mmCIF file of C-alpha atoms in Angstrom:
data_model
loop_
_atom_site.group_PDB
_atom_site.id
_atom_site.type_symbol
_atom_site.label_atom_id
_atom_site.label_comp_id
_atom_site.label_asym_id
_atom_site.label_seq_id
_atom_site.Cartn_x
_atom_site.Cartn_y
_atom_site.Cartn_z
ATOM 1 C CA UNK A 292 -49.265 -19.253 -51.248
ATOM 2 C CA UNK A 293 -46.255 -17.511 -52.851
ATOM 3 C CA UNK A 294 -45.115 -14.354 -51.586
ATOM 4 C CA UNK A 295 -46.433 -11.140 -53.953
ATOM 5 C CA UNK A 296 -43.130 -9.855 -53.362
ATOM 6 C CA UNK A 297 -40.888 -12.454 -54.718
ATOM 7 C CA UNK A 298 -38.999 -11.643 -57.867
ATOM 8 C CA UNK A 299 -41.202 -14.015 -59.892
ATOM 9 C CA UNK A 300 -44.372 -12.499 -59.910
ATOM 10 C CA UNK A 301 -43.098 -8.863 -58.214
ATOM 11 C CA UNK A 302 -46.119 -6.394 -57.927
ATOM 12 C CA UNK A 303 -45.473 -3.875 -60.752
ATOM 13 C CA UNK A 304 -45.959 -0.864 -58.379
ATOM 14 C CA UNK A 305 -43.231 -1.891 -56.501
ATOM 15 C CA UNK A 306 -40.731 -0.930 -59.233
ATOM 16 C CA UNK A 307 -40.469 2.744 -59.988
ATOM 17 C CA UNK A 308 -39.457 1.606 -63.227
ATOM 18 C CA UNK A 309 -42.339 -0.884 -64.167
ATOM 19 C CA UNK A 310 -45.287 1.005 -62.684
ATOM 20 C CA UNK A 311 -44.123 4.875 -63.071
ATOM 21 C CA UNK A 312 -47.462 7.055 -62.403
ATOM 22 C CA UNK A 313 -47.905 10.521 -63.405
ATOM 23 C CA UNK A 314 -47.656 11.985 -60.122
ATOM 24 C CA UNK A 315 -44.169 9.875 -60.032
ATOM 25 C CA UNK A 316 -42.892 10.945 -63.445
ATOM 26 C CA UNK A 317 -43.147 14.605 -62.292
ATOM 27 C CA UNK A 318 -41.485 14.406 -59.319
ATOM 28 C CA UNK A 319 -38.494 12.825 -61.270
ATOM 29 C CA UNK A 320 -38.716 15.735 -63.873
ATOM 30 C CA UNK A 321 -40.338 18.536 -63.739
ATOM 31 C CA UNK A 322 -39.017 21.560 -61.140
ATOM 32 C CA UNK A 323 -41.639 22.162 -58.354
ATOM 33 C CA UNK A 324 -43.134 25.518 -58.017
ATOM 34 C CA UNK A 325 -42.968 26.173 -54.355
ATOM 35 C CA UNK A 326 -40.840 25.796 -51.862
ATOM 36 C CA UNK A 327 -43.034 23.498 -49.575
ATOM 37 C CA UNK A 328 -43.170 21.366 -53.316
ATOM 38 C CA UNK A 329 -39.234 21.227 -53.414
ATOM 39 C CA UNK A 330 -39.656 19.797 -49.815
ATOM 40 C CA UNK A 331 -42.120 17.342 -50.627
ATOM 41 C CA UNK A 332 -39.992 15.736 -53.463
ATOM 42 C CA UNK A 333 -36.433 15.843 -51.960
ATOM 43 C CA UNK A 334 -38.245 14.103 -48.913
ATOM 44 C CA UNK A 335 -39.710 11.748 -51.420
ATOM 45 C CA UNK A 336 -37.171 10.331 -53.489
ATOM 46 C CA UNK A 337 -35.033 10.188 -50.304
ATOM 47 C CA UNK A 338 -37.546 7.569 -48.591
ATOM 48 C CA UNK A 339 -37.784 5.970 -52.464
ATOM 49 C CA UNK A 340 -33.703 5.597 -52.465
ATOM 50 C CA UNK A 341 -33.665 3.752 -49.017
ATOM 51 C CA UNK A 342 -37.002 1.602 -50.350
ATOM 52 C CA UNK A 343 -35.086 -0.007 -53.491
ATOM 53 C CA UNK A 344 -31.649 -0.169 -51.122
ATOM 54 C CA UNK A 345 -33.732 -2.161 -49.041
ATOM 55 C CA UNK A 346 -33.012 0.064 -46.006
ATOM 56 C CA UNK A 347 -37.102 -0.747 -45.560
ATOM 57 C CA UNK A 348 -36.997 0.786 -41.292
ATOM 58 C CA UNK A 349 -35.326 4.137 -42.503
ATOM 59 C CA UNK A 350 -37.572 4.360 -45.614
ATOM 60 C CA UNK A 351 -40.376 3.250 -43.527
ATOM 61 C CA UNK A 352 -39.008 6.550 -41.140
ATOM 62 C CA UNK A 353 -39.084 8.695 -44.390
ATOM 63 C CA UNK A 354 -42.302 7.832 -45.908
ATOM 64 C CA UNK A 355 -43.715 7.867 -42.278
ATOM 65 C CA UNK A 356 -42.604 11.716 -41.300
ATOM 66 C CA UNK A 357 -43.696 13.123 -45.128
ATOM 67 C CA UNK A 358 -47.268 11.629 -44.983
ATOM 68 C CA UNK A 359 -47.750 13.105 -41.164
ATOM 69 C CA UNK A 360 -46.694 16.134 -42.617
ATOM 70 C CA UNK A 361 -48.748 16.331 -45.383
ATOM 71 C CA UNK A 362 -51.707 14.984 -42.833
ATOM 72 C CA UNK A 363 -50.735 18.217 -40.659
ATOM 73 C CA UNK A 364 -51.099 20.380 -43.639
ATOM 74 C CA UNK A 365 -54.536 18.936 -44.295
ATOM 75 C CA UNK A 366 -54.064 18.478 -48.426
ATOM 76 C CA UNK A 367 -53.453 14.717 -47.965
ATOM 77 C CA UNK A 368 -57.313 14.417 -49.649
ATOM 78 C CA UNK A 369 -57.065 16.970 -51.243
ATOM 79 C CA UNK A 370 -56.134 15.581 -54.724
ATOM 80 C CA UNK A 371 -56.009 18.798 -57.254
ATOM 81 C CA UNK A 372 -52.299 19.246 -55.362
ATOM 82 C CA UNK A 373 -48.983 17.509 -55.555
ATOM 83 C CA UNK A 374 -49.240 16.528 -52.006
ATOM 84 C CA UNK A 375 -52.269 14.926 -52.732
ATOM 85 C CA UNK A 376 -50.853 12.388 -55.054
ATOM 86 C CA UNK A 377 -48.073 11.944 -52.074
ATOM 87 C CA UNK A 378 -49.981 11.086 -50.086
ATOM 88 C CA UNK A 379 -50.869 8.013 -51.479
ATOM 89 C CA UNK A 380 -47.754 7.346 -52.787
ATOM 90 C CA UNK A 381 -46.045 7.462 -49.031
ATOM 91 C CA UNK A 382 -49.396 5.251 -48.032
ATOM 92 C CA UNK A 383 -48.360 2.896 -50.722
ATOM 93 C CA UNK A 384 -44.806 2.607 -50.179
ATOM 94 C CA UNK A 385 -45.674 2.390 -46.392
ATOM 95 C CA UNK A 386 -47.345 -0.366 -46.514
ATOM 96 C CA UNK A 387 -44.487 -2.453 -48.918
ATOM 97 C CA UNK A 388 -42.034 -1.373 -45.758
ATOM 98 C CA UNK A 389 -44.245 -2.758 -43.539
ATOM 99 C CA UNK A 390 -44.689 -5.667 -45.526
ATOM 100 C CA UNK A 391 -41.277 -6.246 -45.915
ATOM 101 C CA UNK A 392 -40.961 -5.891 -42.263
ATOM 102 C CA UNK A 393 -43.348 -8.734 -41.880
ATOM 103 C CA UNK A 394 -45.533 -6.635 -40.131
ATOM 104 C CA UNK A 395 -48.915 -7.566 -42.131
ATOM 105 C CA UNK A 396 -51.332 -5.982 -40.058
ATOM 106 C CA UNK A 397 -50.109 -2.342 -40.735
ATOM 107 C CA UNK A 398 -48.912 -3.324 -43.736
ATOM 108 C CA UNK A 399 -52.798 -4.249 -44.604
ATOM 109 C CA UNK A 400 -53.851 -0.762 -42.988
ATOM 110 C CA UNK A 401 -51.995 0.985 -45.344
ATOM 111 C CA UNK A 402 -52.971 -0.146 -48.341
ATOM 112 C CA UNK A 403 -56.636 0.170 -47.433
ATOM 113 C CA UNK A 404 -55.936 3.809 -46.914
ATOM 114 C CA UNK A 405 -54.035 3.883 -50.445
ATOM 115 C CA UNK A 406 -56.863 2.543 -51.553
ATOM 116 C CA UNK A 407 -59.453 5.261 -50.244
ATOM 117 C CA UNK A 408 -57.272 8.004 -51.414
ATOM 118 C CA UNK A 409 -57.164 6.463 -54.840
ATOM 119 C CA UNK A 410 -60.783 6.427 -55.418
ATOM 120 C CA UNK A 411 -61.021 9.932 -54.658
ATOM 121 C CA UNK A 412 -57.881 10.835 -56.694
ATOM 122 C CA UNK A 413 -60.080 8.756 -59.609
ATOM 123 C CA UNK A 414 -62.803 11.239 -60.063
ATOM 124 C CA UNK A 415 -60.798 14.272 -61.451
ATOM 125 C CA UNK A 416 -58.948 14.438 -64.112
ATOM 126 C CA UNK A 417 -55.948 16.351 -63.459
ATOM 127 C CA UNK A 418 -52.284 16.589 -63.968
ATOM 128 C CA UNK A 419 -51.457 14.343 -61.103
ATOM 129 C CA UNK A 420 -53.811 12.033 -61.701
ATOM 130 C CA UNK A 421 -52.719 8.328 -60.638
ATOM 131 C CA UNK A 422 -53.257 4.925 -63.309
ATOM 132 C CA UNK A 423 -56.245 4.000 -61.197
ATOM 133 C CA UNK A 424 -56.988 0.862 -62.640
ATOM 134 C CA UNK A 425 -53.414 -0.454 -62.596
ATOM 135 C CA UNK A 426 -52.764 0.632 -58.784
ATOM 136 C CA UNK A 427 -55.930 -1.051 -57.452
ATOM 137 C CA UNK A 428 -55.480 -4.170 -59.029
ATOM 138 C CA UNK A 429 -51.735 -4.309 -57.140
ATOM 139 C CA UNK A 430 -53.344 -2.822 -53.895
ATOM 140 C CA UNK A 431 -56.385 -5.329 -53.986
ATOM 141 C CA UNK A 432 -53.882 -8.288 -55.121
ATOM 142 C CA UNK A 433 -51.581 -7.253 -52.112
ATOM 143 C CA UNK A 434 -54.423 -7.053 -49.424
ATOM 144 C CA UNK A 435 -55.710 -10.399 -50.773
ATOM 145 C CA UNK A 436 -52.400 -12.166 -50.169
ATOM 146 C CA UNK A 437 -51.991 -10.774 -46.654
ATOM 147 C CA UNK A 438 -55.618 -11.676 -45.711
ATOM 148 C CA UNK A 439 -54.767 -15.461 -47.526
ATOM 149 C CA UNK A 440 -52.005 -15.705 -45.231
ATOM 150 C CA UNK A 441 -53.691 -15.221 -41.358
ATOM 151 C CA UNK A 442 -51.089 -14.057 -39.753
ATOM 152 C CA UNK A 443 -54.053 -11.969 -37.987
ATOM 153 C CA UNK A 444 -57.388 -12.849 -36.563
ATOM 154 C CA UNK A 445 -59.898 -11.834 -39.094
ATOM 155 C CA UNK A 446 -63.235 -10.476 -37.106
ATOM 156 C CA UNK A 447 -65.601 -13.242 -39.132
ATOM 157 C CA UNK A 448 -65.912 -17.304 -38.938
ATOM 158 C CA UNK A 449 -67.273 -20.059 -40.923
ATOM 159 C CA UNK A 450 -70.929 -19.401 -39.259
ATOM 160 C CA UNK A 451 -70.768 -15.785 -40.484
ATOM 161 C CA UNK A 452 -69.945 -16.916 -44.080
ATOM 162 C CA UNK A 453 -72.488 -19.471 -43.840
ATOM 163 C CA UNK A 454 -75.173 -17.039 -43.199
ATOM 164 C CA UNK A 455 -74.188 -14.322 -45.634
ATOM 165 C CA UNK A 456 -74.344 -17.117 -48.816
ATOM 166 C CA UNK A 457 -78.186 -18.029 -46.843
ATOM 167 C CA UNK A 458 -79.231 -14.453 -47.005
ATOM 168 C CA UNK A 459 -77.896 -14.035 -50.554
ATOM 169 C CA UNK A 460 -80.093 -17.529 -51.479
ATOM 170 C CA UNK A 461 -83.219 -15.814 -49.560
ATOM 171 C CA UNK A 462 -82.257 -12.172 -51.862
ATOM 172 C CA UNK A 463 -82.526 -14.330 -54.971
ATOM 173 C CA UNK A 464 -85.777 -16.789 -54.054
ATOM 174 C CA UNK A 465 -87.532 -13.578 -53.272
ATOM 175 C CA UNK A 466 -87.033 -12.050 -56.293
ATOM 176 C CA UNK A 467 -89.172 -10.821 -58.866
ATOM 177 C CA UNK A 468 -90.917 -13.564 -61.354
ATOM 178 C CA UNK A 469 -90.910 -13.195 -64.747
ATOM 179 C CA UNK A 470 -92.647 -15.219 -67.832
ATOM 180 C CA UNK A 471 -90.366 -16.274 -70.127
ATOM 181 C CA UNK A 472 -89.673 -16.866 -73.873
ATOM 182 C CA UNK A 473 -90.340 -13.421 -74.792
ATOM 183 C CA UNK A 474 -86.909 -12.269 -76.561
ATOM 184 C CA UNK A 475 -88.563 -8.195 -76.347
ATOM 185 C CA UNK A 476 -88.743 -8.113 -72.665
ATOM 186 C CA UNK A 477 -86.873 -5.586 -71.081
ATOM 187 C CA UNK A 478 -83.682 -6.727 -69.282
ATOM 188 C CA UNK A 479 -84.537 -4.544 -66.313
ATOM 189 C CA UNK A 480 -87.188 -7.480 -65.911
ATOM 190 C CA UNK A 481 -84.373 -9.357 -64.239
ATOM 191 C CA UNK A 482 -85.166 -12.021 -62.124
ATOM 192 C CA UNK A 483 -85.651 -15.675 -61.720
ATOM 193 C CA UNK A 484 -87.792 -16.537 -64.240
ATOM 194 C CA UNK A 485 -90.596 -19.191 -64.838
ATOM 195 C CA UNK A 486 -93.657 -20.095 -67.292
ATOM 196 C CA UNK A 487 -96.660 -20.040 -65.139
ATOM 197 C CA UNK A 488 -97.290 -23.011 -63.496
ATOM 198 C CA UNK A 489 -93.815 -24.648 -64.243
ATOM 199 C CA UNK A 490 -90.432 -24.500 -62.295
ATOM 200 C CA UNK A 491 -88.319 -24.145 -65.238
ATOM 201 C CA UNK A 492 -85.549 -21.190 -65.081
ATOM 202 C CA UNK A 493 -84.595 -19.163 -67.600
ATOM 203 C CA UNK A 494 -81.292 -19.736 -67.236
ATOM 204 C CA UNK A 495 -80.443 -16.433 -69.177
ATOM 205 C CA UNK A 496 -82.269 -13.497 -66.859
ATOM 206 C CA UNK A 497 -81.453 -16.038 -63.803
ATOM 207 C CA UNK A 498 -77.373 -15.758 -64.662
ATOM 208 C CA UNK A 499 -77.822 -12.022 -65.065
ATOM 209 C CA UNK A 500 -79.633 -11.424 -61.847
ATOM 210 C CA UNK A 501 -77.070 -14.055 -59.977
ATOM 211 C CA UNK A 502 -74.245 -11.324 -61.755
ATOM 212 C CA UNK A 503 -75.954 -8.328 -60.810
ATOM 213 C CA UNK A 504 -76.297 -9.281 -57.131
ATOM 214 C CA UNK A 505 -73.179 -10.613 -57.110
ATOM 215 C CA UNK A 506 -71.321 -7.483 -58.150
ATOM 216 C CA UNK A 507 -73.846 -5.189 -55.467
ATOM 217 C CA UNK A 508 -73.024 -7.348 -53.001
ATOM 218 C CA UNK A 509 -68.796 -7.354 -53.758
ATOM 219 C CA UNK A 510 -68.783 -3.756 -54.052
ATOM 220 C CA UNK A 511 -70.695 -3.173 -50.772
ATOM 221 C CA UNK A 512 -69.231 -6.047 -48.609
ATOM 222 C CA UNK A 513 -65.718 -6.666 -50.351
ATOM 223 C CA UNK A 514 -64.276 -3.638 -51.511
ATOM 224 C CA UNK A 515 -65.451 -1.051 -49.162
ATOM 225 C CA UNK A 516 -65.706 -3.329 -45.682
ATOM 226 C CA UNK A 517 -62.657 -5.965 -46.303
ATOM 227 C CA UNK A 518 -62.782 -6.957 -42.639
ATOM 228 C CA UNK A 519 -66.038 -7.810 -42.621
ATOM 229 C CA UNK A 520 -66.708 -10.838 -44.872
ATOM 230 C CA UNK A 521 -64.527 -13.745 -44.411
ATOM 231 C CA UNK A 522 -61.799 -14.617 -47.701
ATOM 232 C CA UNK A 523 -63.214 -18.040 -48.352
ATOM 233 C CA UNK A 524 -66.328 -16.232 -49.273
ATOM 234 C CA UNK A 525 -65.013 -13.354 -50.894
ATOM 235 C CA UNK A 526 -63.522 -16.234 -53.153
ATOM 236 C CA UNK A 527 -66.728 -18.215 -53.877
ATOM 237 C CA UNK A 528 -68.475 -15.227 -54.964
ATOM 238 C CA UNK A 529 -65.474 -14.026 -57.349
ATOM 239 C CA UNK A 530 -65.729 -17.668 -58.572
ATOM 240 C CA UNK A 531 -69.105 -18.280 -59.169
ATOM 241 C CA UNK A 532 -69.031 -14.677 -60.891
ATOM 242 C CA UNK A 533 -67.103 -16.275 -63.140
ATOM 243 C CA UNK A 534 -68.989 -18.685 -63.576
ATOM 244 C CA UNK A 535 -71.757 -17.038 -64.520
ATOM 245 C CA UNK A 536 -69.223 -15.161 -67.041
ATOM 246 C CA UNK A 537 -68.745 -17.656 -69.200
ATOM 247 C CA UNK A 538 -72.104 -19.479 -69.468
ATOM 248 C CA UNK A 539 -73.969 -16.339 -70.495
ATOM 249 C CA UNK A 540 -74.660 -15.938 -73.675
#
């Protein structure tokens, strides 16, 4: 695997000036309105200076004593502030220190918690809102890497893996049956589908099914529980998603 971090394929959000969010622009332009604010931002762009000097224990220091602060304060959820956009800034650039640092366990942590406070920052639509879309990508591309590279002891084995693709086989044998060759059907008729009296799938409702599970099952297992599916199957499912992709019509 090639490090994330190299300068060939750098992660965009580690470069202020590739991946600038909102919340990021302001603090670089705009003049606070409190004092706690003013605070906040000198704090800030002190812990981003050492970052790109690649003084990564001091920043590391710096990010560290803002987000307990902002923890202490109890805004670091609470996303219609400033402090609630820091907050997942300092988790983000907390997590590239500790990356840098090779320490990949807390350097996983921290990007999970990025992660959490970016979904929540997702459902309003204020002025600090962050480029969710763009910023999970890097986050889930980062944690991906880091679980690739087992330097830790994931909690799950081959035998786990083995019976989560069995259950998902049993899910999809025990669905619904459904005639086909009628074009009218509803698509909520999803399921593996046969004439009566013959095995023949209809490759069409059976590919959409296969997708639909596939992307319940990813956003339950995957995305919200990363420690508790092994990679290699995380892989196979993102795989044969694709899969499925590009032979439906």
């Amino acid at each position: 695997l090639s490090n994330p971090l190299s300068k060939s394929i750098k992660p965009s959000l580690l470069n202020s000036t590739s991946f600038t969010s909102p919340l990021q622009s302001s603090l670089q332009s705009q003049t606070p309105t409190s004092s706690t604010e003013n605070r906040h931002k000198t704090n800030f762009l002190k812990a981003l200076s050492l970052f790109h000097g690649q003084r990564y224990e001091k920043a590391l220091k710096q990010f560290h004593s803002l987000y307990k602060h902002i923890s202490k304060t109890g805004t670091s959820m609470h996303v219609l502030s400033l402090e609630g956009g820091l907050g997942l800034l300092c988790c983000r650039f907390i997590g590239h220190c500790y990356f840098h640092l090779k320490n990949f366990p807390k350097a996983l942590e921290h990007y999970q918690r990025a992660r959490l406070i970016a979904k929540a920052l997702n459902r309003l639509e204020d002025e600090y809102r962050i480029d969710f879309h763009l910023l999970l990508l890097e986050l889930r591309r980062m944690t991906g890497f880091l679980l690739a590279k087992n330097n830790f002891q994931l909690r799950t084995d081959w035998e786990q893996q083995v019976n989560d693709v069995n259950q998902m086989g049993s899910e999809l044998a025990s669905s619904e049956v459904v005639e086909i060759g009628d074009p009218e059907r509803p698509s909520s008729a999803a399921g593996t589908s046969r004439h009566e009296g013959n095995d023949t799938l209809d490759e069409h409702k059976f590919l959409v099914q296969l997708k639909s599970f596939a992307s319940t099952y990813l956003e339950k297992y995957w995305w919200d529980n990363v420690w508790d599916r092994s990679l290699l199957g995380k892989i196979s499912l993102v795989v044969g998603m694709t899969i499925c992709a590009v032979m439906s019509p």
